PDB file of C-alpha atoms in Angstrom:
ATOM      1  CA  UNK A1305      17.275  -5.822   2.830  1.00 68.00           C
ATOM      2  CA  UNK A1306      19.630  -6.088  -0.131  1.00 71.00           C
ATOM      3  CA  UNK A1307      17.715  -3.666  -2.398  1.00 73.00           C
ATOM      4  CA  UNK A1308      19.133  -0.142  -2.038  1.00 80.00           C
ATOM      5  CA  UNK A1309      16.826   2.401  -3.725  1.00 88.00           C
ATOM      6  CA  UNK A1310      18.159   5.484  -5.471  1.00 90.00           C
ATOM      7  CA  UNK A1311      14.946   7.320  -6.303  1.00 91.00           C
ATOM      8  CA  UNK A1312      13.056   7.239  -2.993  1.00 95.00           C
ATOM      9  CA  UNK A1313      13.909   7.203   0.696  1.00 96.00           C
ATOM     10  CA  UNK A1314      13.896   3.996   2.712  1.00 96.00           C
ATOM     11  CA  UNK A1315      14.924   3.027   6.211  1.00 95.00           C
ATOM     12  CA  UNK A1316      14.369  -0.254   8.029  1.00 95.00           C
ATOM     13  CA  UNK A1317      14.129  -0.463  11.810  1.00 95.00           C
ATOM     14  CA  UNK A1318      12.897  -3.384  13.911  1.00 95.00           C
ATOM     15  CA  UNK A1319      11.123  -5.093  11.048  1.00 96.00           C
ATOM     16  CA  UNK A1320       9.395  -1.956   9.731  1.00 97.00           C
ATOM     17  CA  UNK A1321      10.397  -0.349   6.436  1.00 97.00           C
ATOM     18  CA  UNK A1322       9.495   3.328   6.070  1.00 98.00           C
ATOM     19  CA  UNK A1323       9.543   4.633   2.506  1.00 98.00           C
ATOM     20  CA  UNK A1324       8.755   8.043   1.087  1.00 98.00           C
ATOM     21  CA  UNK A1325       9.237   9.960  -2.118  1.00 97.00           C
ATOM     22  CA  UNK A1326      12.029  12.501  -1.985  1.00 95.00           C
ATOM     23  CA  UNK A1327      10.970  15.613  -3.874  1.00 95.00           C
ATOM     24  CA  UNK A1328       9.253  17.618  -1.126  1.00 96.00           C
ATOM     25  CA  UNK A1329       9.813  20.932  -2.908  1.00 96.00           C
ATOM     26  CA  UNK A1330       7.365  19.725  -5.601  1.00 95.00           C
ATOM     27  CA  UNK A1331       5.027  17.772  -3.318  1.00 96.00           C
ATOM     28  CA  UNK A1332       6.752  14.472  -4.088  1.00 96.00           C
ATOM     29  CA  UNK A1333       5.740  13.688  -7.678  1.00 95.00           C
ATOM     30  CA  UNK A1334       6.547  10.317  -9.209  1.00 95.00           C
ATOM     31  CA  UNK A1335       8.945   9.961 -12.135  1.00 94.00           C
ATOM     32  CA  UNK A1336       9.548   7.104 -14.560  1.00 94.00           C
ATOM     33  CA  UNK A1337      12.517   6.073 -12.421  1.00 94.00           C
ATOM     34  CA  UNK A1338      10.730   6.192  -9.057  1.00 95.00           C
ATOM     35  CA  UNK A1339       7.719   4.283 -10.437  1.00 95.00           C
ATOM     36  CA  UNK A1340       9.966   1.495 -11.700  1.00 95.00           C
ATOM     37  CA  UNK A1341      12.134   1.401  -8.602  1.00 97.00           C
ATOM     38  CA  UNK A1342       9.134   1.254  -6.250  1.00 97.00           C
ATOM     39  CA  UNK A1343       7.737  -1.602  -8.343  1.00 97.00           C
ATOM     40  CA  UNK A1344      11.025  -3.500  -8.139  1.00 97.00           C
ATOM     41  CA  UNK A1345      11.410  -2.801  -4.410  1.00 97.00           C
ATOM     42  CA  UNK A1346       7.954  -4.143  -3.564  1.00 97.00           C
ATOM     43  CA  UNK A1347       8.574  -7.168  -5.786  1.00 97.00           C
ATOM     44  CA  UNK A1348      11.791  -7.924  -3.909  1.00 95.00           C
ATOM     45  CA  UNK A1349      10.070  -7.414  -0.563  1.00 96.00           C
ATOM     46  CA  UNK A1350       8.216 -10.711  -0.720  1.00 93.00           C
ATOM     47  CA  UNK A1351      11.548 -12.530  -0.385  1.00 93.00           C
ATOM     48  CA  UNK A1352      12.856 -10.443   2.524  1.00 93.00           C
ATOM     49  CA  UNK A1353      12.315 -11.760   6.049  1.00 92.00           C
ATOM     50  CA  UNK A1354      13.797  -8.730   7.788  1.00 94.00           C
ATOM     51  CA  UNK A1355      10.801  -6.579   6.819  1.00 96.00           C
ATOM     52  CA  UNK A1356       7.424  -7.436   8.331  1.00 97.00           C
ATOM     53  CA  UNK A1357       5.486  -4.231   7.712  1.00 98.00           C
ATOM     54  CA  UNK A1358       5.799  -1.118   5.546  1.00 98.00           C
ATOM     55  CA  UNK A1359       4.907   2.510   6.169  1.00 98.00           C
ATOM     56  CA  UNK A1360       4.526   4.669   3.066  1.00 98.00           C
ATOM     57  CA  UNK A1361       5.148   8.068   4.600  1.00 98.00           C
ATOM     58  CA  UNK A1362       4.791  11.701   3.511  1.00 98.00           C
ATOM     59  CA  UNK A1363       7.731  14.033   3.083  1.00 98.00           C
ATOM     60  CA  UNK A1364       7.674  17.757   3.769  1.00 96.00           C
ATOM     61  CA  UNK A1365       3.975  17.820   4.620  1.00 97.00           C
ATOM     62  CA  UNK A1366       2.708  16.043   1.500  1.00 98.00           C
ATOM     63  CA  UNK A1367       2.232  12.410   0.473  1.00 98.00           C
ATOM     64  CA  UNK A1368       2.507  12.637  -3.325  1.00 98.00           C
ATOM     65  CA  UNK A1369       1.159  14.850  -6.091  1.00 96.00           C
ATOM     66  CA  UNK A1370       1.155  11.949  -8.577  1.00 94.00           C
ATOM     67  CA  UNK A1371       2.907  11.753 -11.916  1.00 90.00           C
ATOM     68  CA  UNK A1372       5.324  14.611 -12.532  1.00 87.00           C
ATOM     69  CA  UNK A1373       3.898  17.045 -15.086  1.00 85.00           C
ATOM     70  CA  UNK A1374       7.246  17.719 -16.757  1.00 85.00           C
ATOM     71  CA  UNK A1375       9.001  14.366 -16.304  1.00 87.00           C
ATOM     72  CA  UNK A1376       6.011  12.115 -17.086  1.00 90.00           C
ATOM     73  CA  UNK A1377       2.922  13.904 -18.416  1.00 88.00           C
ATOM     74  CA  UNK A1378       4.775  15.875 -21.074  1.00 90.00           C
ATOM     75  CA  UNK A1379       6.702  12.889 -22.477  1.00 93.00           C
ATOM     76  CA  UNK A1380       3.500  10.779 -22.507  1.00 92.00           C
ATOM     77  CA  UNK A1381       1.893  13.205 -24.952  1.00 92.00           C
ATOM     78  CA  UNK A1382       4.674  12.393 -27.431  1.00 94.00           C
ATOM     79  CA  UNK A1383       4.609   8.576 -27.125  1.00 94.00           C
ATOM     80  CA  UNK A1384       3.050   6.073 -29.504  1.00 96.00           C
ATOM     81  CA  UNK A1385       0.543   3.435 -28.406  1.00 96.00           C
ATOM     82  CA  UNK A1386       3.145   0.730 -27.761  1.00 96.00           C
ATOM     83  CA  UNK A1387       5.164   3.050 -25.539  1.00 96.00           C
ATOM     84  CA  UNK A1388       2.063   4.256 -23.703  1.00 96.00           C
ATOM     85  CA  UNK A1389       0.905   0.715 -22.994  1.00 96.00           C
ATOM     86  CA  UNK A1390       4.338  -0.189 -21.653  1.00 95.00           C
ATOM     87  CA  UNK A1391       4.049   2.752 -19.249  1.00 95.00           C
ATOM     88  CA  UNK A1392       0.505   2.013 -18.062  1.00 95.00           C
ATOM     89  CA  UNK A1393       1.386  -1.639 -17.539  1.00 96.00           C
ATOM     90  CA  UNK A1394       4.446  -0.621 -15.540  1.00 95.00           C
ATOM     91  CA  UNK A1395       2.410   1.633 -13.251  1.00 95.00           C
ATOM     92  CA  UNK A1396      -0.156  -1.113 -12.792  1.00 96.00           C
ATOM     93  CA  UNK A1397       2.668  -3.471 -11.903  1.00 97.00           C
ATOM     94  CA  UNK A1398       3.487  -1.218  -8.931  1.00 97.00           C
ATOM     95  CA  UNK A1399       0.003  -1.845  -7.522  1.00 98.00           C
ATOM     96  CA  UNK A1400       0.310  -5.579  -8.177  1.00 97.00           C
ATOM     97  CA  UNK A1401       3.688  -5.588  -6.446  1.00 98.00           C
ATOM     98  CA  UNK A1402       2.248  -3.803  -3.408  1.00 98.00           C
ATOM     99  CA  UNK A1403      -0.642  -6.256  -3.206  1.00 97.00           C
ATOM    100  CA  UNK A1404       1.659  -9.239  -3.737  1.00 97.00           C
ATOM    101  CA  UNK A1405       4.562  -8.214  -1.483  1.00 97.00           C
ATOM    102  CA  UNK A1406       3.328 -10.298   1.455  1.00 97.00           C
ATOM    103  CA  UNK A1407       3.778  -7.469   3.976  1.00 97.00           C
ATOM    104  CA  UNK A1408       1.001  -5.233   5.323  1.00 98.00           C
ATOM    105  CA  UNK A1409       1.430  -1.678   4.009  1.00 98.00           C
ATOM    106  CA  UNK A1410       0.281   1.385   5.959  1.00 98.00           C
ATOM    107  CA  UNK A1411      -0.167   4.670   4.085  1.00 98.00           C
ATOM    108  CA  UNK A1412       0.472   7.655   6.358  1.00 98.00           C
ATOM    109  CA  UNK A1413      -1.232  10.423   4.401  1.00 98.00           C
ATOM    110  CA  UNK A1414      -0.577  14.114   4.928  1.00 98.00           C
ATOM    111  CA  UNK A1415      -1.294  17.040   2.633  1.00 98.00           C
ATOM    112  CA  UNK A1416      -1.566  16.390  -1.085  1.00 98.00           C
ATOM    113  CA  UNK A1417      -2.308  12.786  -2.087  1.00 98.00           C
ATOM    114  CA  UNK A1418      -3.314  12.975  -5.734  1.00 97.00           C
ATOM    115  CA  UNK A1419      -3.330  10.891  -8.894  1.00 96.00           C
ATOM    116  CA  UNK A1420      -0.865   8.051  -8.585  1.00 96.00           C
ATOM    117  CA  UNK A1421      -0.277   9.132  -4.980  1.00 97.00           C
ATOM    118  CA  UNK A1422      -3.946   8.427  -4.264  1.00 98.00           C
ATOM    119  CA  UNK A1423      -3.536   5.057  -5.970  1.00 98.00           C
ATOM    120  CA  UNK A1424      -0.587   4.172  -3.707  1.00 98.00           C
ATOM    121  CA  UNK A1425      -2.701   5.032  -0.667  1.00 98.00           C
ATOM    122  CA  UNK A1426      -5.596   3.006  -2.084  1.00 98.00           C
ATOM    123  CA  UNK A1427      -3.353  -0.008  -2.718  1.00 98.00           C
ATOM    124  CA  UNK A1428      -2.105   0.026   0.872  1.00 98.00           C
ATOM    125  CA  UNK A1429      -3.733  -2.229   3.444  1.00 98.00           C
ATOM    126  CA  UNK A1430      -4.345   0.502   6.016  1.00 98.00           C
ATOM    127  CA  UNK A1431      -4.551   4.282   5.763  1.00 98.00           C
ATOM    128  CA  UNK A1432      -3.963   6.892   8.467  1.00 98.00           C
ATOM    129  CA  UNK A1433      -4.504  10.570   7.697  1.00 98.00           C
ATOM    130  CA  UNK A1434      -3.944  13.987   9.175  1.00 98.00           C
ATOM    131  CA  UNK A1435      -6.724  16.615   9.086  1.00 98.00           C
ATOM    132  CA  UNK A1436      -4.716  18.308   6.316  1.00 98.00           C
ATOM    133  CA  UNK A1437      -4.880  15.271   4.004  1.00 98.00           C
ATOM    134  CA  UNK A1438      -6.550  15.753   0.617  1.00 98.00           C
ATOM    135  CA  UNK A1439      -7.001  12.726  -1.634  1.00 98.00           C
ATOM    136  CA  UNK A1440      -7.913  13.191  -5.287  1.00 97.00           C
ATOM    137  CA  UNK A1441      -8.239  10.625  -8.064  1.00 97.00           C
ATOM    138  CA  UNK A1442      -7.922  13.438 -10.576  1.00 93.00           C
ATOM    139  CA  UNK A1443      -7.396  11.506 -13.812  1.00 93.00           C
ATOM    140  CA  UNK A1444     -10.685  12.811 -15.208  1.00 92.00           C
ATOM    141  CA  UNK A1445      -9.487  16.386 -14.694  1.00 89.00           C
ATOM    142  CA  UNK A1446      -6.512  15.809 -17.009  1.00 88.00           C
ATOM    143  CA  UNK A1447      -8.578  14.202 -19.751  1.00 90.00           C
ATOM    144  CA  UNK A1448      -8.059  10.586 -18.737  1.00 92.00           C
ATOM    145  CA  UNK A1449     -10.326   7.794 -17.537  1.00 94.00           C
ATOM    146  CA  UNK A1450     -10.663   7.027 -13.856  1.00 92.00           C
ATOM    147  CA  UNK A1451      -9.765   3.402 -14.558  1.00 93.00           C
ATOM    148  CA  UNK A1452      -6.089   3.810 -13.720  1.00 93.00           C
ATOM    149  CA  UNK A1453      -3.841   1.322 -11.910  1.00 96.00           C
ATOM    150  CA  UNK A1454      -6.791  -0.724 -10.653  1.00 96.00           C
ATOM    151  CA  UNK A1455      -8.887   2.149  -9.281  1.00 97.00           C
ATOM    152  CA  UNK A1456     -12.171   0.874 -10.734  1.00 97.00           C
ATOM    153  CA  UNK A1457     -11.584  -2.514  -9.115  1.00 96.00           C
ATOM    154  CA  UNK A1458     -10.169  -1.505  -5.727  1.00 97.00           C
ATOM    155  CA  UNK A1459     -11.756   1.818  -4.810  1.00 97.00           C
ATOM    156  CA  UNK A1460     -15.392   0.552  -4.886  1.00 97.00           C
ATOM    157  CA  UNK A1461     -14.393  -2.230  -2.514  1.00 96.00           C
ATOM    158  CA  UNK A1462     -13.103   0.359  -0.042  1.00 97.00           C
ATOM    159  CA  UNK A1463     -15.721   3.136  -0.227  1.00 98.00           C
ATOM    160  CA  UNK A1464     -18.578   1.609  -2.244  1.00 97.00           C
ATOM    161  CA  UNK A1465     -19.567   1.829  -5.901  1.00 97.00           C
ATOM    162  CA  UNK A1466     -21.439   5.138  -5.773  1.00 98.00           C
ATOM    163  CA  UNK A1467     -18.802   6.959  -3.778  1.00 98.00           C
ATOM    164  CA  UNK A1468     -16.010   5.590  -5.974  1.00 98.00           C
ATOM    165  CA  UNK A1469     -17.916   6.748  -9.064  1.00 97.00           C
ATOM    166  CA  UNK A1470     -18.226  10.244  -7.588  1.00 97.00           C
ATOM    167  CA  UNK A1471     -14.494  10.487  -6.933  1.00 97.00           C
ATOM    168  CA  UNK A1472     -13.522   9.068 -10.324  1.00 97.00           C
ATOM    169  CA  UNK A1473     -16.010  11.062 -12.430  1.00 96.00           C
ATOM    170  CA  UNK A1474     -15.514  14.397 -10.674  1.00 96.00           C
ATOM    171  CA  UNK A1475     -11.870  14.150  -9.645  1.00 94.00           C
ATOM    172  CA  UNK A1476     -12.729  16.118  -6.511  1.00 95.00           C
ATOM    173  CA  UNK A1477     -10.743  16.054  -3.286  1.00 96.00           C
ATOM    174  CA  UNK A1478     -11.682  13.725  -0.464  1.00 98.00           C
ATOM    175  CA  UNK A1479     -10.920  15.343   2.883  1.00 98.00           C
ATOM    176  CA  UNK A1480      -9.768  13.537   5.982  1.00 98.00           C
ATOM    177  CA  UNK A1481     -13.029  13.466   7.946  1.00 98.00           C
ATOM    178  CA  UNK A1482     -15.110  12.558   4.901  1.00 98.00           C
ATOM    179  CA  UNK A1483     -12.560   9.881   4.023  1.00 98.00           C
ATOM    180  CA  UNK A1484     -12.842   8.517   7.549  1.00 98.00           C
ATOM    181  CA  UNK A1485     -16.637   8.379   7.405  1.00 98.00           C
ATOM    182  CA  UNK A1486     -16.460   6.682   3.992  1.00 98.00           C
ATOM    183  CA  UNK A1487     -14.032   4.045   5.235  1.00 98.00           C
ATOM    184  CA  UNK A1488     -11.125   5.154   3.082  1.00 98.00           C
ATOM    185  CA  UNK A1489      -9.135   6.123   6.167  1.00 98.00           C
ATOM    186  CA  UNK A1490      -8.851   3.899   9.209  1.00 98.00           C
ATOM    187  CA  UNK A1491      -8.196   6.867  11.471  1.00 97.00           C
ATOM    188  CA  UNK A1492      -7.413  10.577  11.443  1.00 98.00           C
ATOM    189  CA  UNK A1493      -4.744  11.869  13.813  1.00 98.00           C
ATOM    190  CA  UNK A1494      -3.030  15.218  14.420  1.00 98.00           C
ATOM    191  CA  UNK A1495      -0.179  15.951  12.034  1.00 97.00           C
ATOM    192  CA  UNK A1496       2.391  15.793  14.839  1.00 97.00           C
ATOM    193  CA  UNK A1497       1.245  12.265  15.730  1.00 98.00           C
ATOM    194  CA  UNK A1498       1.006  10.780  12.223  1.00 98.00           C
ATOM    195  CA  UNK A1499       4.319   8.937  12.036  1.00 97.00           C
ATOM    196  CA  UNK A1500       4.136   7.847  15.672  1.00 98.00           C
ATOM    197  CA  UNK A1501       0.659   6.379  15.166  1.00 97.00           C
ATOM    198  CA  UNK A1502       1.689   4.693  11.913  1.00 98.00           C
ATOM    199  CA  UNK A1503       4.825   3.383  13.622  1.00 98.00           C
ATOM    200  CA  UNK A1504       2.832   2.009  16.537  1.00 98.00           C
ATOM    201  CA  UNK A1505       0.470   0.188  14.182  1.00 98.00           C
ATOM    202  CA  UNK A1506       3.350  -1.106  12.044  1.00 98.00           C
ATOM    203  CA  UNK A1507       5.214  -2.193  15.169  1.00 97.00           C
ATOM    204  CA  UNK A1508       2.250  -4.240  16.346  1.00 97.00           C
ATOM    205  CA  UNK A1509       2.039  -5.897  12.936  1.00 97.00           C
ATOM    206  CA  UNK A1510       5.797  -6.528  12.853  1.00 97.00           C
ATOM    207  CA  UNK A1511       5.637  -8.153  16.286  1.00 96.00           C
ATOM    208  CA  UNK A1512       2.890 -10.489  15.081  1.00 96.00           C
ATOM    209  CA  UNK A1513       3.137 -13.759  13.151  1.00 96.00           C
ATOM    210  CA  UNK A1514       4.703 -12.685   9.843  1.00 96.00           C
ATOM    211  CA  UNK A1515       3.829 -15.829   7.883  1.00 96.00           C
ATOM    212  CA  UNK A1516       0.229 -15.715   9.072  1.00 96.00           C
ATOM    213  CA  UNK A1517      -0.006 -12.002   8.207  1.00 96.00           C
ATOM    214  CA  UNK A1518       1.315 -12.779   4.742  1.00 96.00           C
ATOM    215  CA  UNK A1519      -1.390 -15.418   4.377  1.00 96.00           C
ATOM    216  CA  UNK A1520      -4.068 -12.953   5.495  1.00 97.00           C
ATOM    217  CA  UNK A1521      -2.892 -10.390   2.938  1.00 96.00           C
ATOM    218  CA  UNK A1522      -2.841 -13.056   0.227  1.00 96.00           C
ATOM    219  CA  UNK A1523      -6.373 -14.182   1.016  1.00 96.00           C
ATOM    220  CA  UNK A1524      -7.694 -10.608   1.166  1.00 96.00           C
ATOM    221  CA  UNK A1525      -6.460 -10.135  -2.403  1.00 94.00           C
ATOM    222  CA  UNK A1526      -7.304 -13.534  -3.871  1.00 95.00           C
ATOM    223  CA  UNK A1527     -10.800 -13.858  -2.471  1.00 95.00           C
ATOM    224  CA  UNK A1528     -12.086 -10.890  -4.468  1.00 91.00           C
ATOM    225  CA  UNK A1529     -12.642 -13.202  -7.421  1.00 93.00           C
ATOM    226  CA  UNK A1530     -13.830 -16.266  -5.481  1.00 95.00           C
ATOM    227  CA  UNK A1531     -17.291 -17.510  -4.693  1.00 95.00           C
ATOM    228  CA  UNK A1532     -18.094 -17.890  -0.993  1.00 94.00           C
ATOM    229  CA  UNK A1533     -17.645 -21.645  -1.280  1.00 96.00           C
ATOM    230  CA  UNK A1534     -14.233 -21.241  -2.920  1.00 96.00           C
ATOM    231  CA  UNK A1535     -13.194 -18.650  -0.351  1.00 95.00           C
ATOM    232  CA  UNK A1536     -14.094 -20.869   2.591  1.00 96.00           C
ATOM    233  CA  UNK A1537     -12.119 -23.750   1.126  1.00 95.00           C
ATOM    234  CA  UNK A1538      -9.136 -21.502   0.362  1.00 94.00           C
ATOM    235  CA  UNK A1539      -9.179 -20.216   3.935  1.00 94.00           C
ATOM    236  CA  UNK A1540      -9.402 -23.757   5.291  1.00 95.00           C
ATOM    237  CA  UNK A1541      -6.247 -24.660   3.383  1.00 95.00           C
ATOM    238  CA  UNK A1542      -4.471 -21.430   4.390  1.00 94.00           C
ATOM    239  CA  UNK A1543      -5.299 -21.907   8.056  1.00 94.00           C
ATOM    240  CA  UNK A1544      -4.213 -25.554   8.013  1.00 94.00           C
ATOM    241  CA  UNK A1545      -0.847 -24.427   6.609  1.00 94.00           C
ATOM    242  CA  UNK A1546      -0.511 -21.815   9.365  1.00 94.00           C
ATOM    243  CA  UNK A1547      -1.344 -24.451  11.996  1.00 94.00           C
ATOM    244  CA  UNK A1548       1.810 -26.299  10.955  1.00 94.00           C
ATOM    245  CA  UNK A1549       3.917 -23.224  11.701  1.00 93.00           C
ATOM    246  CA  UNK A1550       5.953 -22.751  14.840  1.00 94.00           C
ATOM    247  CA  UNK A1551       4.278 -19.432  15.674  1.00 92.00           C
ATOM    248  CA  UNK A1552       1.012 -21.289  16.277  1.00 93.00           C
ATOM    249  CA  UNK A1553       2.789 -23.597  18.731  1.00 92.00           C
ATOM    250  CA  UNK A1554       4.558 -20.659  20.377  1.00 94.00           C
ATOM    251  CA  UNK A1555       1.239 -18.921  20.927  1.00 92.00           C
ATOM    252  CA  UNK A1556      -0.257 -22.030  22.525  1.00 90.00           C
ATOM    253  CA  UNK A1557       2.673 -22.649  24.884  1.00 93.00           C
ATOM    254  CA  UNK A1558       2.808 -18.964  25.826  1.00 93.00           C
ATOM    255  CA  UNK A1559      -0.914 -19.007  26.634  1.00 91.00           C
ATOM    256  CA  UNK A1560      -0.517 -22.076  28.837  1.00 94.00           C
ATOM    257  CA  UNK A1561       2.442 -20.443  30.615  1.00 94.00           C
ATOM    258  CA  UNK A1562       0.543 -17.128  30.885  1.00 94.00           C
ATOM    259  CA  UNK A1563       3.271 -15.398  28.892  1.00 92.00           C
ATOM    260  CA  UNK A1564       3.232 -13.118  25.864  1.00 92.00           C
ATOM    261  CA  UNK A1565       4.172 -15.048  22.733  1.00 92.00           C
ATOM    262  CA  UNK A1566       7.255 -13.969  20.792  1.00 93.00           C
ATOM    263  CA  UNK A1567       6.577 -14.672  17.118  1.00 95.00           C
ATOM    264  CA  UNK A1568       9.436 -15.574  14.784  1.00 91.00           C
ATOM    265  CA  UNK A1569       7.572 -15.764  11.479  1.00 88.00           C
ATOM    266  CA  UNK A1570       8.121 -19.465  10.870  1.00 89.00           C
TER     267      UNK A1570
END
């Protein structure tokens, strides 16, 4: 991938990009620079064929504590409305970039996952947690609305309206087991196994049909605002496009030959 980040860590191996924030001594808060660079990186990702899946990983035992109190929160209190709106639109653009990047994103959550960190986990396609994970949409606790970066749209679709309202009104922590029972987490694994389990899941995705996975991610996002009739028609068109791809033909010929298909993403 041509994009070389300066404000977060990134490595790419066998089609899987693993990214993490790089301020473990402060539980990995976001800054203006890391927000913007993550947004730009995910935007560029949709044009990169060498990445087929993404793991958003913790660093130093924590996922992210959200916006940095000194580097972001303090300066925000001194901004005018135009400047504030530019910031909130920029943070929302990170979520839109994650949703629109065309690659499945797995959040591997450990320790603190708060504020914007919780939003990044929410905006991921899949979430794996350790028993130590604590997720908090704590905007209400700092005098702000819970409607931040798409939370009021996305969180109810993951955990349900009532549970989302509880998290957003109270700003309380959601533990790993409760998050699993609510459907926020796909699985909870021991801390020592977190990255291995996330890597195994990402590896399976990366070995799959990349174009078809991109289409699945696109439809999962776009069908939120569709009627059932519109969604069925959109899926008919999406599937017909995928049927023209070579991966579909590879899968058929491999099945006939009793072999495992090797997908190329075309």
